[in-house]
Coordinates of C-alpha atoms in Angstrom, one line a residue:
Chain A
M1 CA 16.3 -2.9 64.5
A2 CA 15.8 -0.5 67.1
G3 CA 18.9 -0.2 69.2
G4 CA 21.3 -1.0 66.8
G5 CA 21.3 -4.9 67.1
G6 CA 21.7 -5.3 63.2
G7 CA 19.1 -8.5 63.7
E8 CA 17.7 -8.9 59.9
T9 CA 14.1 -7.5 60.0
D10 CA 11.2 -8.3 56.9
L11 CA 10.2 -4.9 54.8
N12 CA 7.2 -4.5 55.6
L13 CA 5.2 -5.1 52.2
V14 CA 1.7 -4.4 53.6
P15 CA 2.2 -0.2 52.1
Y16 CA 3.9 -1.2 49.1
L17 CA 0.4 -3.7 47.6
D18 CA -1.8 -0.8 49.6
I19 CA -0.4 1.4 46.1
M20 CA -0.6 -1.3 43.4
V21 CA -4.0 -2.0 44.3
N22 CA -5.0 1.6 44.0
L23 CA -3.3 1.8 41.2
I24 CA -4.7 -1.7 39.4
M25 CA -7.7 -0.3 40.6
F26 CA -7.5 3.0 38.7
M27 CA -6.1 1.3 35.8
L28 CA -8.9 -1.1 35.5
V29 CA -11.8 1.6 35.1
I30 CA -9.7 3.9 33.0
T31 CA -9.0 1.1 30.9
A32 CA -12.7 -0.2 30.5
N33 CA -14.0 3.6 29.6
I34 CA -11.4 2.9 26.8
V35 CA -12.6 0.9 23.7
E36 CA -10.4 -0.7 21.2
L37 CA -10.2 1.8 18.4
R38 CA -8.6 1.6 14.7
E39 CA -8.8 3.8 11.9
S40 CA -10.1 3.7 8.2
P41 CA -7.9 6.0 6.0
V42 CA -10.0 7.6 3.2
L43 CA -8.2 10.3 0.2
A44 CA -9.7 13.8 -0.7
P45 CA -11.5 13.5 -4.3
R46 CA -8.6 15.7 -6.3
Y47 CA -8.8 18.5 -8.6
V48 CA -7.3 17.1 -12.3
P49 CA -7.0 20.6 -14.6
G50 CA -8.7 20.0 -18.0
G51 CA -11.0 17.3 -17.2
G52 CA -12.9 18.4 -20.0
S53 CA -10.9 16.3 -22.7
Q54 CA -11.6 13.1 -23.9
P55 CA -10.2 10.1 -21.4
D56 CA -8.0 7.5 -22.5
P57 CA -9.3 4.7 -23.6
N58 CA -6.9 1.7 -22.4
A59 CA -7.0 3.2 -18.8
P60 CA -8.7 0.9 -16.2
P61 CA -12.5 2.4 -15.5
N62 CA -12.3 3.7 -12.0
M63 CA -15.6 2.5 -9.8
T64 CA -18.2 4.6 -8.1
V65 CA -20.7 3.5 -5.3
L66 CA -23.4 6.3 -4.9
V67 CA -24.7 5.5 -1.4
S68 CA -28.7 7.2 -1.3
S69 CA -31.4 6.4 0.8
K70 CA -32.9 4.2 -1.5
G71 CA -29.7 1.7 -2.2
F72 CA -26.3 1.5 -3.7
G73 CA -25.7 2.7 -7.5
V74 CA -22.7 1.1 -8.8
F75 CA -21.0 2.3 -12.2
G76 CA -17.9 2.6 -13.7
S77 CA -16.6 6.2 -15.2
G78 CA -13.2 6.2 -17.8
G79 CA -12.0 4.4 -21.3
T80 CA -13.7 1.2 -20.6
E81 CA -17.6 0.8 -20.7
V82 CA -18.3 -0.2 -17.8
P83 CA -22.5 -1.3 -16.8
A84 CA -24.7 0.8 -14.1
T85 CA -26.1 -2.0 -11.3
D86 CA -28.7 -1.3 -8.5
I87 CA -28.5 -2.5 -5.7
P88 CA -31.7 -1.7 -3.9
M89 CA -32.3 -2.3 0.3
V90 CA -33.5 -5.0 1.5
G91 CA -36.2 -4.8 4.9
G92 CA -35.6 -1.4 5.1
A93 CA -31.4 -2.0 5.6
Y94 CA -28.4 -1.5 3.0
D95 CA -27.0 -4.7 2.0
Y96 CA -24.0 -4.6 2.2
Q97 CA -23.2 -8.2 0.6
K98 CA -24.8 -7.7 -2.9
L99 CA -22.6 -4.0 -3.0
S100 CA -19.4 -7.0 -2.6
T101 CA -20.8 -10.0 -4.6
E102 CA -21.7 -7.2 -7.3
L103 CA -17.8 -5.3 -7.1
R104 CA -16.0 -8.6 -6.8
K105 CA -17.7 -9.0 -10.5
Y106 CA -16.8 -6.0 -12.1
R107 CA -13.5 -6.5 -10.2
K108 CA -12.9 -9.5 -12.0
T109 CA -14.7 -8.5 -15.4
Y110 CA -13.6 -5.2 -16.0
K111 CA -10.1 -4.7 -14.7
P112 CA -10.9 -1.5 -12.8
S113 CA -8.6 0.5 -10.7
D114 CA -7.8 0.0 -7.2
N115 CA -9.3 3.0 -6.5
L116 CA -12.8 3.7 -5.6
T117 CA -15.6 7.0 -5.1
I118 CA -17.3 6.7 -2.6
V119 CA -20.3 9.0 -3.1
P120 CA -23.3 9.3 -0.6
E121 CA -25.9 12.1 -0.4
S122 CA -26.3 14.3 2.8
S123 CA -28.6 12.7 4.7
I124 CA -27.2 9.4 4.9
S125 CA -25.6 8.5 8.2
Y126 CA -21.5 8.1 9.1
R127 CA -22.3 4.6 9.9
V128 CA -24.1 3.4 6.1
V129 CA -20.5 5.5 5.3
V130 CA -18.0 3.2 7.0
E131 CA -19.8 0.1 6.7
T132 CA -19.6 0.6 3.1
M133 CA -16.1 1.6 3.0
D134 CA -15.8 -1.9 4.7
A135 CA -18.1 -4.0 2.0
A136 CA -16.0 -1.8 -0.9
R137 CA -12.5 -2.9 0.9
E138 CA -13.2 -5.9 1.0
D139 CA -14.7 -9.7 1.3
S140 CA -14.8 -13.2 2.0
R141 CA -12.3 -13.7 -1.3
G142 CA -9.7 -11.0 -0.2
P143 CA -9.3 -7.0 -1.6
L144 CA -11.5 -5.6 -3.2
F145 CA -10.8 -2.0 -3.6
P146 CA -7.9 -1.4 -0.9
G147 CA -7.9 2.8 -2.0
V148 CA -11.3 4.4 -0.5
T149 CA -11.6 8.2 -2.3
L150 CA -14.7 10.1 -0.1
A151 CA -16.0 12.1 -2.3
A152 CA -19.5 14.8 -1.8
A153 CA -22.2 16.4 -4.2
V154 CA -21.2 19.8 -4.6
G155 CA -23.0 22.9 -4.0
F156 CA -23.0 22.3 -0.1
K157 CA -22.7 25.5 2.2
Chain B
M1 CA 22.3 -43.6 84.6
S2 CA 18.8 -45.2 85.6
T3 CA 18.9 -49.4 84.1
D4 CA 14.9 -49.8 84.7
P5 CA 12.6 -50.8 81.8
E6 CA 9.5 -49.0 83.7
E7 CA 11.8 -45.9 83.8
F8 CA 13.4 -46.0 80.5
E9 CA 10.1 -46.2 78.7
R10 CA 8.8 -43.5 80.3
N11 CA 11.9 -41.2 79.4
N12 CA 11.2 -42.7 76.1
D13 CA 7.6 -42.1 76.6
D14 CA 8.4 -38.1 77.6
D15 CA 10.8 -37.3 74.4
E16 CA 7.8 -38.1 72.6
V17 CA 5.2 -35.9 73.8
L18 CA 8.5 -33.2 73.9
M19 CA 9.0 -33.7 69.7
R20 CA 5.6 -33.6 69.5
R21 CA 5.2 -30.4 71.0
R22 CA 8.5 -29.3 69.1
K23 CA 6.3 -30.1 66.3
L24 CA 3.4 -28.3 66.8
H25 CA 5.0 -25.0 67.8
A26 CA 7.2 -25.5 64.3
H27 CA 4.4 -25.7 62.7
K28 CA 2.7 -22.8 64.2
E29 CA 5.6 -20.5 63.2
E30 CA 5.1 -21.1 59.9
I31 CA 1.5 -20.6 58.9
S32 CA 1.4 -17.3 61.6
G33 CA 3.1 -14.9 58.9
L34 CA 0.9 -14.4 55.3
N35 CA 4.0 -14.1 53.0
L36 CA 3.1 -11.4 50.2
T37 CA 5.8 -11.4 48.3
A38 CA 3.4 -13.6 46.0
M39 CA 0.8 -11.6 45.7
M40 CA 3.0 -8.8 44.8
D41 CA 4.6 -10.3 41.8
M42 CA 1.6 -11.0 40.8
M43 CA 0.2 -7.2 41.4
T44 CA 3.3 -6.5 39.2
I45 CA 2.5 -8.4 36.3
I46 CA -1.1 -7.0 36.4
L47 CA 0.0 -3.5 36.4
V48 CA 2.9 -3.7 33.4
F49 CA 0.0 -5.7 32.4
L50 CA -2.6 -2.6 32.7
I51 CA -0.2 0.4 31.5
K52 CA 1.6 -1.7 28.5
R53 CA -2.4 -2.0 26.9
F54 CA -3.2 1.8 28.1
G55 CA 0.0 2.5 26.1
E56 CA -0.2 0.9 23.4
A57 CA -3.4 3.0 22.3
P58 CA -2.1 6.7 21.2
E59 CA -4.9 8.6 21.3
N60 CA -6.9 7.4 23.5
V61 CA -10.5 8.5 22.9
A62 CA -13.5 8.4 26.1
V63 CA -16.3 7.3 23.8
N64 CA -19.8 8.4 25.8
E65 CA -22.7 8.3 24.8
D66 CA -22.6 12.0 22.8
L67 CA -19.2 10.2 20.9
Q68 CA -20.0 6.5 19.8
P69 CA -17.4 6.2 16.6
P70 CA -19.2 3.7 13.6
L71 CA -17.8 -0.3 14.0
S72 CA -15.7 -1.1 11.3
T73 CA -13.9 -4.2 10.3
S74 CA -10.7 -2.1 9.8
T75 CA -7.4 -3.7 11.6
S76 CA -5.0 -0.3 10.9
A77 CA -3.8 0.9 14.5
I78 CA -4.0 4.8 14.6
V79 CA -1.3 7.1 13.7
P80 CA -1.9 10.3 15.9
A81 CA -2.5 13.5 13.6
V82 CA -5.1 16.9 14.0
A83 CA -8.2 15.5 15.5
V84 CA -11.8 16.9 15.0
Y85 CA -13.6 15.6 16.7
I86 CA -17.8 15.6 15.4
S87 CA -20.0 14.1 18.4
Q88 CA -23.9 15.2 18.3
S89 CA -23.2 18.6 20.5
K90 CA -20.4 20.0 19.6
I91 CA -17.6 19.8 16.4
M92 CA -14.0 20.1 18.0
V93 CA -10.4 20.5 16.7
D94 CA -7.7 19.4 18.5
A95 CA -10.3 19.2 22.4
K96 CA -11.2 22.9 21.4
P97 CA -14.9 23.6 20.6
I98 CA -15.3 25.0 17.8
L99 CA -19.1 24.5 16.3
D100 CA -22.8 23.3 17.7
I101 CA -24.6 21.2 16.6
E102 CA -28.1 20.8 17.2
N103 CA -30.9 18.4 15.7
G104 CA -28.4 16.9 13.3
R105 CA -27.3 20.4 11.9
V106 CA -24.7 23.0 12.7
V107 CA -25.9 26.3 14.1
S108 CA -23.9 28.4 12.2
E109 CA -23.4 32.3 12.9
G110 CA -22.8 35.0 10.9
S111 CA -23.2 34.6 7.0
G112 CA -19.9 32.7 6.2
S113 CA -19.7 29.3 5.7
A114 CA -21.2 27.2 8.4
F115 CA -18.5 25.1 8.6
G116 CA -15.8 27.9 7.9
P117 CA -14.5 28.2 11.9
V118 CA -13.0 24.8 11.5
G119 CA -11.0 26.0 9.1
V120 CA -10.2 28.6 10.2
A121 CA -8.8 26.3 13.2
L122 CA -7.5 24.2 10.9
E123 CA -5.5 26.5 9.2
A124 CA -4.5 27.8 12.7
R125 CA -3.1 24.8 13.9
V126 CA -1.3 24.3 10.1
R127 CA 0.2 27.2 10.9
A128 CA 1.5 25.5 14.4
I129 CA 2.9 22.7 12.7
E130 CA 4.4 24.2 10.2
A131 CA 6.6 27.0 12.3
L132 CA 7.2 24.0 15.0
A133 CA 8.9 22.2 12.0
G134 CA 10.7 25.1 11.5
N135 CA 12.3 24.6 14.3
G136 CA 13.1 21.2 13.8
G137 CA 9.5 19.4 14.7
T138 CA 7.7 16.9 12.3
P139 CA 6.5 18.2 9.2
F140 CA 3.2 19.0 8.1
D141 CA 1.5 15.4 6.6
G142 CA -1.4 16.3 5.6
N143 CA -3.4 13.6 7.8
V144 CA -6.3 14.2 9.8
M145 CA -7.8 12.3 12.4
I146 CA -11.7 12.3 12.3
I147 CA -13.4 10.6 15.3
A148 CA -16.8 11.3 14.3
D149 CA -20.0 9.9 15.9
E150 CA -21.6 7.0 13.4
D151 CA -25.5 9.2 14.2
T152 CA -24.2 12.2 12.2
T153 CA -25.2 12.9 8.9
Y154 CA -22.8 13.0 5.7
E155 CA -23.7 16.5 5.9
I156 CA -21.2 17.4 8.3
I157 CA -19.2 15.0 7.8
S158 CA -18.3 16.3 4.2
G159 CA -18.8 19.8 5.4
V160 CA -16.0 18.6 7.2
L161 CA -14.0 17.4 5.0
Y162 CA -13.9 20.0 2.8
Q163 CA -12.7 22.1 5.0
A164 CA -9.7 20.8 5.3
G165 CA -9.0 19.4 2.1
L166 CA -8.5 23.6 2.2
Q167 CA -6.5 24.0 4.0
R168 CA -3.7 20.9 2.2
F169 CA -4.8 18.0 4.0
E170 CA -5.1 15.1 2.0
T171 CA -5.6 12.4 3.8
Y172 CA -8.6 11.7 6.1
R173 CA -8.4 8.5 9.0
L174 CA -11.9 8.0 9.9
I175 CA -11.7 6.5 13.3
V176 CA -13.5 3.6 14.2
R177 CA -14.2 0.9 16.9
A178 CA -12.9 -2.3 16.3
G179 CA -15.3 -5.7 15.7
G180 CA -17.4 -5.2 13.1
K181 CA -19.1 -7.6 10.9

């Protein structure tokens, strides 16, 4: 207090409050522009030397999903014989539900490996690739193929 | 002291009036100043909450019309890594523009691979990480984050992934928006 009277004075909180309000406004504006993001890890295809050798007949099959402009094609490769399945588009949209159902059937019948290879056509949008991965990773009953490898047809520049 | 009952009553009335005035005065003093402490507490809590929420995301990607990652059901938290951004108009490596995209196709200059400059930028990034690792930094782990617009064609995505694979990146962390069906 002026004059050194030793009396108690209240701290002026108004400037502090102004700073707080400005900071909160700043944070709100920034967080409004930030969308909650997650990641979806995928593996790169591996080069295995000696690819021409005969596959091990006891090895679990490796499942592959082809994504084309007409729909999905599911097939297996490896030791066990696995029949292929076509899942055409329904009303111009990809049938992700059917894909999950078919993959669940394959999982139950042929006991394939946990890794699935997705091979999209070059004209397929990234949105469709991610939605296919989501449908292949899990369905309402649990995990399907947790490991996803993205591959492409050879020949791009 | 007077013993007159009338005078006694008058004095008593005066006391009551005085008491009422004092009470009224005291009440007015109570509401004369706004107590800001509670409001300050509230503001501090809101600010701490916002800072905590902001700090939780290791890679804060400001999405805009040019760069809208697709929606996904994935719940994995983002692990920071070398970032490749593929918007509708540009390909960037760690926020440095590398290639232009026009009408959904990469604008290539020269006769080499269209995605070659991405490989060169990633190679430089790997060399920098390895140089840092040699001086006590984090070793190169082969992780690359792909932050791409949902309408990007797979031709561009696979071109970038191919270049990343050539530079010993083995795990591609596709960045997606939470909230897919």
